[in-house]
């Protein structure tokens, strides 16, 4: 299968001493559910944000569907971002707007600035947003303010928002780290569903090996900004786990 | 360890010590001269200050050392330290000199009360015959404050985006725009509305329009600062999220910034209107129209009962504004 994403010798220095990403080479195949493991500070967030250029990489190449996104700027960059959805640990919704408006905001990249003032005038779009909200089980919440929703519900709104983009790739930065275990699994299930049914490639950073094994098709691990493991989820045994997380780490299981 | 001895902090400490002694010796000379003890000579003053500055500095126990190299100095009771005495003398001498310069005279305050007795009794006996005239002047003031605030809002709203560090890109253009908007706002704000009123009275002539412009300028700059600080405090998460959908800068502002700032903006604006109503009276005093102008005229004519009426009307409006804006802000903050 095609590579949807290829990283070549990617480096990110925040300053002289902080080498957050160190010569990372990575190929992601279309349809992969790639799990990104690593301790806090190992560079997971930085790596994900380099891919859609929320953070400027210092050097290296990032090919998304054949084009190097590092060469893009202005409109072409925004058009590339439309195809790369992002999910965040803190959900990053606009809390005092409604669920529906938040879902619609995922479509901004396709709007003119004028149209973005009145997205609800487009009935077709509103229907699509409602369909996506239904998909994550939130159709009754459409007109509620986001701040009244629970964490798990908010993350599902974020998934509905990302769906509005029609993304080919989703970057998920610790999407379940602020959720309780049961909710975490349900959010991962929605992501797994997008991966299987909509053939959306997903790169997802996680801390739970059990979830990685359950949903991941492939696992890579970062340590101090370097890629130090690349393989099947089942390949991670106790020794590998200790290599990634340090000798004192114990695996915590969540079901 | 090394950092404590670095030259920069030594220089800073020395400058502080020097400035302290320039001040102490200067005020000391002033007092001695008032008492006709010595004759002031600039060279004496300079030499004494520098010598004392150097002496205290080399003891390593002076206020300058305390300020910039504090880790080196042991904890002791203040009266056992040089810097403690320096602070003590500083406060004492400032108080004494201040008393002299301001010509504080408590005896006058009590003994000459009768001078104002007539006026005060008239102030408490306002002349309601002029009520209609004064009410119309008062409404001029309120409208003036209202328009100044209303015009200032959209301007400050727009400027605030360019004065917010987190929204301006960290390149040459972004930095330049940010610095220019910030600097202009700071300068305009630090010039009192009173001074703007004087300028505009010359520019467009005495009257409420000049007062309105003065308040408009000052409010615009003040609101730009308050608004932009609000923007700098917003959660950056939604900004990232909107950028990642491929939204353009304006769309990011509309979706990720404005919803987060709208209710604090309203609260600030309400507060500003409150301030503007008070300030409108004061700018009126120098020619900005409204009740302030009336106040000045009546005061110059020594019509104290009319002044009394104005005073009570202003107090009433300020009291009402205080209550209303307090209530509204409370609602907005809770929201
Ligand atoms: N904005 C920043 N400025 C400077 N250093 C940063 C910044 N963001 C992250 N870092 C540093 O880069 C490294 C990687 O951080 P991050 O990508 O957030 O790791 P992770 O997401 O795996 O916890 C850490 O050492 C962190 O301190
Ligand atoms: Mg992170």
XYZ file of C-alpha atoms and ligand atoms in Angstrom:
618
model
C 0.000 0.000 0.000
C 0.906 3.641 -0.533
C 2.636 5.685 2.103
C 0.275 8.461 3.093
C 2.955 10.102 5.193
C 6.731 9.946 5.080
C 9.051 11.743 7.485
C 12.673 12.116 6.472
C 15.382 13.179 8.906
C 12.968 15.333 10.856
C 14.550 17.556 13.511
C 13.136 20.093 15.890
C 15.192 22.288 18.175
C 13.210 24.584 20.499
C 16.529 26.131 21.425
C 20.144 25.012 21.346
C 19.704 22.621 24.248
C 16.233 21.277 23.504
C 16.491 18.800 20.700
C 12.849 17.705 20.862
C 12.862 15.644 17.633
C 16.090 13.960 16.653
C 16.507 12.668 13.087
C 13.182 10.891 12.874
C 12.456 8.800 9.784
C 8.985 7.328 9.593
C 6.714 5.871 6.956
C 3.007 5.637 7.593
C 0.884 3.493 5.297
C -2.597 4.399 4.279
C -5.025 2.756 6.678
C -2.546 2.386 9.520
C -3.623 2.962 13.100
C -0.250 3.989 14.375
C 0.280 4.228 18.102
C 2.945 6.618 19.331
C 4.400 5.698 22.712
C 6.905 7.507 24.861
C 7.422 9.167 28.208
C 6.247 12.688 28.848
C 8.717 15.017 27.206
C 9.845 12.411 24.688
C 8.573 14.588 21.843
C 5.204 13.059 20.914
C 3.270 16.321 20.836
C 6.056 18.039 18.982
C 6.200 15.318 16.348
C 2.444 15.387 15.756
C 2.370 19.189 15.526
C 5.245 19.223 13.069
C 3.187 17.105 10.685
C 0.518 19.790 10.252
C 3.035 22.570 10.849
C 1.439 23.924 14.017
C 5.090 23.752 15.029
C 7.818 24.585 12.531
C 10.292 21.740 12.190
C 13.919 22.857 12.177
C 14.956 20.563 9.354
C 13.813 17.529 7.439
C 11.024 16.610 5.080
C 7.396 15.720 5.645
C 5.689 14.170 2.635
C 1.927 14.036 2.935
C 0.385 12.366 -0.099
C 3.522 13.067 -2.044
C 3.966 16.804 -1.299
C 6.460 18.117 1.182
C 4.331 20.168 3.577
C 7.450 21.991 4.730
C 7.517 23.735 1.350
C 3.931 24.933 1.706
C 2.692 28.222 3.048
C -0.466 30.311 2.944
C -3.408 28.749 1.138
C -1.704 25.525 0.008
C -0.694 24.846 3.620
C -4.238 25.445 4.811
C -5.533 23.123 2.118
C -3.128 20.431 3.298
C -4.307 20.988 6.894
C -7.919 20.394 5.852
C -6.987 16.804 5.095
C -5.111 16.323 8.369
C -7.472 16.361 11.327
C -6.276 16.777 14.878
C -7.619 15.603 18.230
C -6.242 17.005 21.468
C -5.869 15.854 25.036
C -7.740 18.939 26.279
C -10.350 18.656 23.478
C -9.737 22.286 22.516
C -13.348 23.017 21.768
C -14.817 26.485 21.945
C -16.524 26.031 25.266
C -19.167 28.717 25.222
C -20.446 27.850 21.773
C -22.880 25.069 21.005
C -22.000 21.513 20.082
C -23.347 22.074 16.575
C -21.281 25.223 15.984
C -18.214 23.404 17.241
C -18.858 20.583 14.815
C -19.366 23.072 11.981
C -16.095 24.796 12.831
C -14.285 21.724 11.539
C -15.335 22.858 8.087
C -13.709 26.303 8.329
C -10.918 25.424 5.938
C -13.486 25.024 3.166
C -15.286 28.324 3.871
C -14.695 31.828 2.684
C -14.246 34.210 5.610
C -17.709 35.676 4.977
C -19.356 32.286 4.947
C -17.691 31.326 8.189
C -19.770 34.015 9.902
C -22.991 32.241 8.957
C -22.285 28.523 8.646
C -25.802 27.623 9.716
C -27.304 29.113 6.578
C -25.977 26.123 4.662
C -28.624 23.480 5.308
C -26.695 20.707 3.687
C -23.733 21.394 5.899
C -25.835 21.535 9.042
C -27.360 18.204 8.046
C -23.898 16.748 7.635
C -22.813 18.107 11.014
C -25.872 16.535 12.615
C -25.107 13.259 10.914
C -21.601 13.313 12.314
C -22.881 14.205 15.762
C -25.281 11.285 15.517
C -22.388 9.071 14.661
C -20.695 9.891 17.942
C -24.018 9.606 19.778
C -24.529 13.292 20.480
C -27.376 14.276 18.176
C -29.551 15.362 21.113
C -26.821 17.640 22.388
C -26.529 19.723 19.218
C -27.847 22.915 20.773
C -26.174 22.590 24.150
C -23.153 24.632 25.107
C -20.022 22.526 25.070
C -19.027 23.575 28.575
C -22.003 21.656 29.969
C -20.734 18.368 28.552
C -18.582 15.738 30.229
C -15.006 15.093 29.121
C -15.887 12.023 27.105
C -18.729 13.835 25.383
C -16.449 16.756 24.593
C -13.904 14.471 22.992
C -16.681 12.995 20.882
C -17.664 16.499 19.748
C -14.030 16.913 18.753
C -14.293 13.725 16.705
C -17.436 15.014 14.988
C -15.573 18.245 14.282
C -12.641 16.414 12.773
C -15.019 14.393 10.594
C -16.370 17.612 9.082
C -12.936 18.114 7.559
C -13.134 14.862 5.572
C -9.614 14.110 6.734
C -7.374 11.442 5.232
C -5.161 11.471 8.303
C -5.975 12.148 11.937
C -3.338 13.149 14.468
C -4.515 12.376 17.976
C -2.370 13.800 20.782
C -3.115 11.737 23.887
C -6.851 11.841 23.127
C -7.793 9.801 26.187
C -5.267 11.030 28.749
C -7.807 13.221 30.550
C -10.598 10.630 30.521
C -11.529 7.848 32.885
C -10.759 4.295 31.666
C -14.261 3.386 30.475
C -14.711 6.638 28.573
C -11.195 6.306 27.221
C -12.029 2.974 25.668
C -15.216 4.322 24.106
C -13.375 7.267 22.554
C -10.736 4.892 21.205
C -13.525 2.752 19.801
C -14.821 5.730 17.800
C -11.335 6.358 16.466
C -10.948 2.679 15.605
C -14.243 2.857 13.798
C -13.106 5.811 11.688
C -9.958 3.926 10.874
C -11.753 0.775 9.729
C -14.952 2.092 8.156
C -13.770 5.366 6.678
C -10.240 4.223 5.954
C -8.789 7.234 7.766
C -5.162 6.802 8.759
C -4.606 7.585 12.424
C -1.521 8.484 14.409
C -2.358 8.446 18.072
C -0.126 9.016 21.077
C -1.073 6.964 24.100
C 0.188 5.823 27.465
C -1.824 2.631 27.832
C -0.380 -0.474 26.275
C -3.667 -2.321 26.556
C -5.351 0.273 24.358
C -2.384 0.218 22.015
C -2.718 -3.532 21.595
C -6.459 -3.345 21.186
C -6.635 -0.619 18.547
C -3.192 -0.182 17.066
C -2.034 -1.843 13.885
C 1.482 -0.656 14.484
C 3.445 0.905 17.314
C 6.374 3.306 17.304
C 8.079 4.695 20.378
C 9.979 7.904 20.963
C 12.674 8.361 23.553
C 14.415 11.702 23.964
C 13.189 12.694 20.514
C 14.577 9.594 18.811
C 12.557 6.806 17.284
C 13.521 3.708 19.234
C 10.950 1.092 18.381
C 8.843 0.286 15.363
C 6.746 -2.856 15.173
C 3.558 -4.742 15.840
C 1.610 -4.013 19.022
C 2.084 -7.624 20.103
C 5.851 -7.309 19.903
C 5.990 -5.082 22.960
C 6.909 -7.325 25.842
C 7.987 -6.408 29.325
C 11.562 -5.756 28.266
C 10.572 -3.447 25.399
C 8.186 -1.665 27.695
C 10.985 -1.043 30.180
C 13.216 0.200 27.396
C 10.613 2.747 26.454
C 9.429 3.835 29.852
C 12.498 3.163 31.998
C 13.487 0.273 34.238
C 11.153 1.215 37.074
C 8.018 1.308 34.961
C 5.214 -1.158 35.541
C 2.509 -1.721 33.046
C -0.857 -0.471 34.267
C -3.684 -2.247 32.683
C -6.873 -0.618 31.662
C -9.736 -2.489 30.171
C 27.683 30.735 43.187
C 29.218 32.453 40.179
C 26.052 34.384 39.335
C 26.074 36.214 42.669
C 29.355 37.882 41.821
C 28.613 38.832 38.269
C 29.495 42.345 37.329
C 26.066 43.409 36.162
C 24.501 42.886 39.560
C 27.443 44.688 41.171
C 26.923 47.659 38.886
C 23.199 47.702 39.609
C 23.862 47.546 43.336
C 26.314 50.434 43.098
C 23.905 52.567 41.083
C 21.194 51.998 43.667
C 23.539 52.952 46.507
C 24.628 56.053 44.645
C 21.042 57.127 43.895
C 20.024 56.594 47.504
C 22.801 58.838 48.761
C 22.168 61.471 46.110
C 18.618 61.596 47.410
C 19.529 61.507 51.087
C 22.248 64.121 50.830
C 20.099 66.279 48.543
C 17.136 66.269 50.908
C 19.518 66.691 53.850
C 20.946 69.843 52.307
C 17.447 71.095 51.603
C 16.506 70.772 55.266
C 19.710 72.325 56.555
C 19.258 75.213 54.183
C 15.686 75.776 55.373
C 17.129 76.029 58.864
C 19.811 78.404 57.594
C 22.541 76.123 58.885
C 24.541 75.675 55.721
C 24.712 77.152 52.300
C 24.002 74.722 49.529
C 26.719 74.164 46.967
C 26.340 71.697 44.146
C 29.910 70.446 44.439
C 29.534 69.689 48.175
C 26.345 67.846 47.478
C 27.877 65.765 44.721
C 31.069 64.910 46.568
C 29.320 63.995 49.812
C 26.827 61.750 48.015
C 29.414 59.925 45.961
C 31.709 59.398 48.944
C 28.906 58.083 51.137
C 27.623 55.971 48.241
C 31.015 54.360 47.772
C 31.559 53.806 51.496
C 28.231 52.059 51.975
C 28.731 50.079 48.784
C 32.073 48.627 49.860
C 30.633 47.455 53.159
C 28.639 44.961 51.048
C 25.797 45.410 53.455
C 24.010 48.294 51.752
C 20.567 48.544 50.261
C 21.944 48.043 46.752
C 23.493 44.740 47.781
C 20.298 43.781 49.546
C 18.332 44.507 46.364
C 20.447 42.793 43.766
C 22.687 40.362 45.575
C 20.362 39.373 48.344
C 21.588 35.772 48.652
C 24.948 36.969 49.899
C 23.437 38.835 52.822
C 22.696 37.038 56.062
C 19.320 37.364 57.721
C 19.538 39.752 60.653
C 17.238 42.174 62.430
C 16.953 45.364 60.435
C 18.444 47.667 63.069
C 21.578 45.570 63.094
C 22.180 46.157 59.422
C 23.320 49.077 57.340
C 20.567 48.669 54.761
C 17.959 48.620 57.496
C 19.140 52.034 58.705
C 19.286 53.287 55.161
C 15.626 52.432 54.677
C 14.751 53.980 58.030
C 16.492 57.263 57.216
C 14.988 57.227 53.731
C 11.451 56.995 55.066
C 12.018 59.474 57.881
C 13.643 62.143 55.756
C 11.034 61.753 52.992
C 8.270 62.335 55.491
C 9.919 65.415 56.983
C 10.766 66.971 53.630
C 7.330 66.130 52.290
C 5.673 67.832 55.246
C 7.706 70.958 54.573
C 7.191 71.055 50.803
C 3.437 70.495 50.943
C 3.197 73.178 53.619
C 1.150 70.922 55.828
C -0.592 73.029 58.427
C -3.124 71.291 60.677
C -3.802 74.462 62.596
C -5.098 76.182 59.489
C -7.331 73.213 58.800
C -9.089 73.582 62.112
C -8.868 77.305 62.868
C -9.978 78.551 59.467
C -13.016 76.341 59.166
C -15.325 79.356 59.384
C -14.136 80.549 55.954
C -15.972 77.685 54.318
C -18.933 77.533 56.633
C -21.127 79.699 54.440
C -20.257 77.771 51.299
C -20.864 74.404 52.874
C -24.206 75.438 54.207
C -25.164 76.637 50.716
C -23.955 73.432 49.112
C -26.314 71.549 51.369
C -29.118 73.874 50.373
C -29.125 73.418 46.589
C -31.029 75.766 44.341
C -33.667 73.695 42.592
C -34.814 76.611 40.437
C -32.098 75.696 37.984
C -32.922 72.007 38.008
C -34.056 71.822 34.383
C -31.036 73.680 33.060
C -28.676 71.501 35.071
C -30.443 68.318 34.079
C -29.939 69.204 30.447
C -26.235 69.841 31.112
C -26.116 66.548 32.924
C -27.699 64.673 30.048
C -25.106 66.262 27.768
C -22.424 64.750 30.005
C -24.030 61.323 30.039
C -24.510 61.257 26.267
C -20.969 62.480 25.806
C -19.650 59.640 27.928
C -21.883 57.160 26.164
C -20.830 58.181 22.662
C -17.170 58.273 23.609
C -17.462 54.736 24.955
C -19.500 53.464 22.008
C -17.040 54.855 19.474
C -14.066 53.609 21.431
C -15.310 50.026 21.556
C -14.956 48.965 17.887
C -11.663 50.805 17.507
C -10.165 49.276 20.629
C -11.624 45.914 19.656
C -9.726 45.946 16.382
C -6.519 47.368 17.838
C -6.494 44.855 20.671
C -5.883 41.979 18.279
C -2.765 43.676 16.996
C -1.632 44.465 20.518
C -1.873 40.842 21.700
C 1.461 39.072 21.824
C -0.015 35.630 21.269
C -1.853 36.590 18.079
C 0.907 38.481 16.331
C 3.307 36.241 14.401
C 6.852 36.268 15.711
C 8.382 37.723 12.589
C 9.514 41.230 11.709
C 6.106 42.452 10.527
C 4.255 40.918 13.466
C 6.670 42.341 16.018
C 6.631 45.777 14.421
C 2.851 45.990 14.362
C 2.639 44.738 17.948
C 5.217 47.217 19.237
C 3.735 50.188 17.368
C 0.151 49.527 18.497
C 1.257 48.862 22.076
C 3.456 51.951 22.258
C 0.898 54.315 20.758
C -1.796 52.940 23.084
C 0.482 53.341 26.095
C 1.366 56.918 25.200
C -2.224 57.943 24.474
C -3.345 56.332 27.700
C -0.698 57.943 29.843
C -1.775 61.390 28.685
C -4.675 62.241 30.965
C -8.134 62.754 29.467
C -7.912 66.228 30.968
C -4.959 67.062 28.738
C -6.690 65.574 25.690
C -9.660 67.786 26.468
C -7.442 70.870 26.461
C -5.992 69.802 23.120
C -9.381 69.156 21.541
C -10.863 72.366 22.900
C -8.294 74.168 20.827
C -8.812 71.813 17.900
C -12.612 71.737 17.568
C -13.588 74.500 19.977
C -15.049 74.436 23.480
C -18.076 72.225 23.902
C -19.220 68.651 24.348
C -17.684 67.480 21.088
C -14.201 68.291 22.384
C -14.979 66.478 25.610
C -16.263 63.482 23.684
C -13.115 63.304 21.563
C -10.934 63.533 24.646
C -12.716 60.655 26.327
C -12.807 58.713 23.080
C -9.053 58.889 22.672
C -8.314 58.021 26.229
C -10.874 55.202 26.403
C -9.732 53.737 23.146
C -6.189 53.420 24.399
C -7.230 52.156 27.812
C -9.602 49.591 26.337
C -6.992 48.452 23.821
C -4.732 47.607 26.715
C -7.405 45.864 28.771
C -8.769 43.977 25.773
C -5.381 42.843 24.535
C -4.429 41.601 27.986
C -7.633 39.612 27.943
C -6.662 38.103 24.610
C -3.240 37.215 25.950
C -4.931 35.259 28.721
C -7.159 33.110 26.564
C -6.778 29.372 26.223
C -4.558 28.712 23.216
C -6.018 25.237 22.655
C -8.935 26.330 20.482
C -6.554 28.454 18.399
C -4.482 25.361 17.656
C -7.620 23.404 16.891
C -8.962 25.978 14.459
C -5.597 26.321 12.735
C -5.457 22.575 12.326
C -8.743 22.567 10.393
C -7.123 24.780 7.768
C -8.866 27.962 8.916
C -7.326 31.286 7.943
C -6.184 33.871 10.481
C -9.441 35.808 10.463
C -11.454 32.624 10.914
C -9.228 31.582 13.797
C -9.905 34.960 15.435
C -13.644 34.717 14.851
C -13.996 31.183 16.185
C -11.225 30.676 18.712
C -10.566 34.169 20.072
C -13.775 36.210 20.025
C -16.025 33.692 21.839
C -13.477 33.552 24.638
C -13.221 37.296 25.118
C -16.718 38.565 24.527
C -17.991 38.511 28.089
C -14.870 39.928 29.731
C -14.895 42.609 27.027
C -18.431 43.572 27.936
C -17.477 43.746 31.595
C -14.500 45.992 30.868
C -16.578 48.179 28.611
C -19.236 48.663 31.251
C -16.531 49.588 33.716
C -15.129 52.036 31.203
C -18.457 53.721 30.696
C -18.662 54.095 34.427
C -15.245 55.780 34.447
C -16.182 57.922 31.455
C -19.239 59.361 33.155
C -17.015 60.550 36.008
C -14.301 61.763 33.662
C -16.859 63.575 31.496
C -17.492 65.921 34.384
C -13.821 66.614 34.756
C -13.106 67.197 31.061
C -16.137 69.490 31.093
C -14.316 71.603 33.645
C -11.610 72.534 31.133
C -14.074 73.216 28.340
C -15.446 69.840 27.355
C -19.074 70.884 27.839
C -21.819 69.340 29.920
C -22.243 69.520 33.661
C -18.520 70.056 34.219
C -18.566 73.288 32.270
C -21.658 74.419 34.165
C -19.910 73.561 37.427
C -16.945 75.704 36.512
C -19.109 78.658 35.483
C -21.215 78.554 38.634
C -18.127 78.219 40.770
C -16.536 81.244 39.155
C -19.700 83.240 39.699
C -19.656 82.044 43.329
C -23.209 80.725 43.016
C -22.716 78.124 45.673
C -26.292 76.929 45.777
C -26.099 76.104 42.071
C -22.772 74.372 42.647
C -24.519 72.415 45.378
C -27.237 71.313 42.965
C -24.645 70.147 40.428
C -22.712 68.346 43.088
C -25.753 66.376 44.209
C -26.768 65.571 40.638
C -23.300 64.222 39.865
C -23.282 62.201 43.047
C -26.649 60.722 42.104
C -25.528 59.718 38.620
C -22.269 58.213 39.842
C -24.143 56.262 42.460
C -26.625 54.905 39.911
C -23.862 54.051 37.427
C -21.942 52.270 40.147
C -24.887 50.106 40.997
C -25.915 49.335 37.444
C -22.438 48.561 36.162
C -21.666 46.510 39.260
C -24.757 44.387 38.693
C -24.105 43.972 34.969
C -20.483 43.024 35.515
C -21.433 40.511 38.142
C -23.799 38.863 35.640
C -21.131 38.838 32.943
C -18.408 37.399 35.104
C -20.643 34.601 36.331
C -21.620 33.839 32.776
N 7.173 25.441 23.321
C 8.268 24.812 23.777
N 9.401 25.509 24.011
C 10.524 24.889 24.460
N 10.615 23.581 24.688
C 9.523 22.822 24.480
C 8.296 23.396 24.009
N 7.383 22.410 23.881
C 8.006 21.273 24.253
N 9.296 21.504 24.609
C 10.287 20.501 25.032
O 10.414 19.556 23.990
C 10.470 18.251 24.512
C 9.356 17.418 23.934
O 8.113 17.863 24.418
P 6.718 17.300 23.942
O 6.713 17.228 22.465
O 5.656 18.112 24.580
O 6.728 15.831 24.545
P 5.515 14.866 24.897
O 4.329 15.313 24.123
O 6.012 13.510 24.496
O 5.303 14.957 26.351
C 10.417 18.386 26.020
O 11.736 18.364 26.495
C 9.815 19.740 26.240
O 10.296 20.304 27.420
Mg 2.438 15.918 24.919
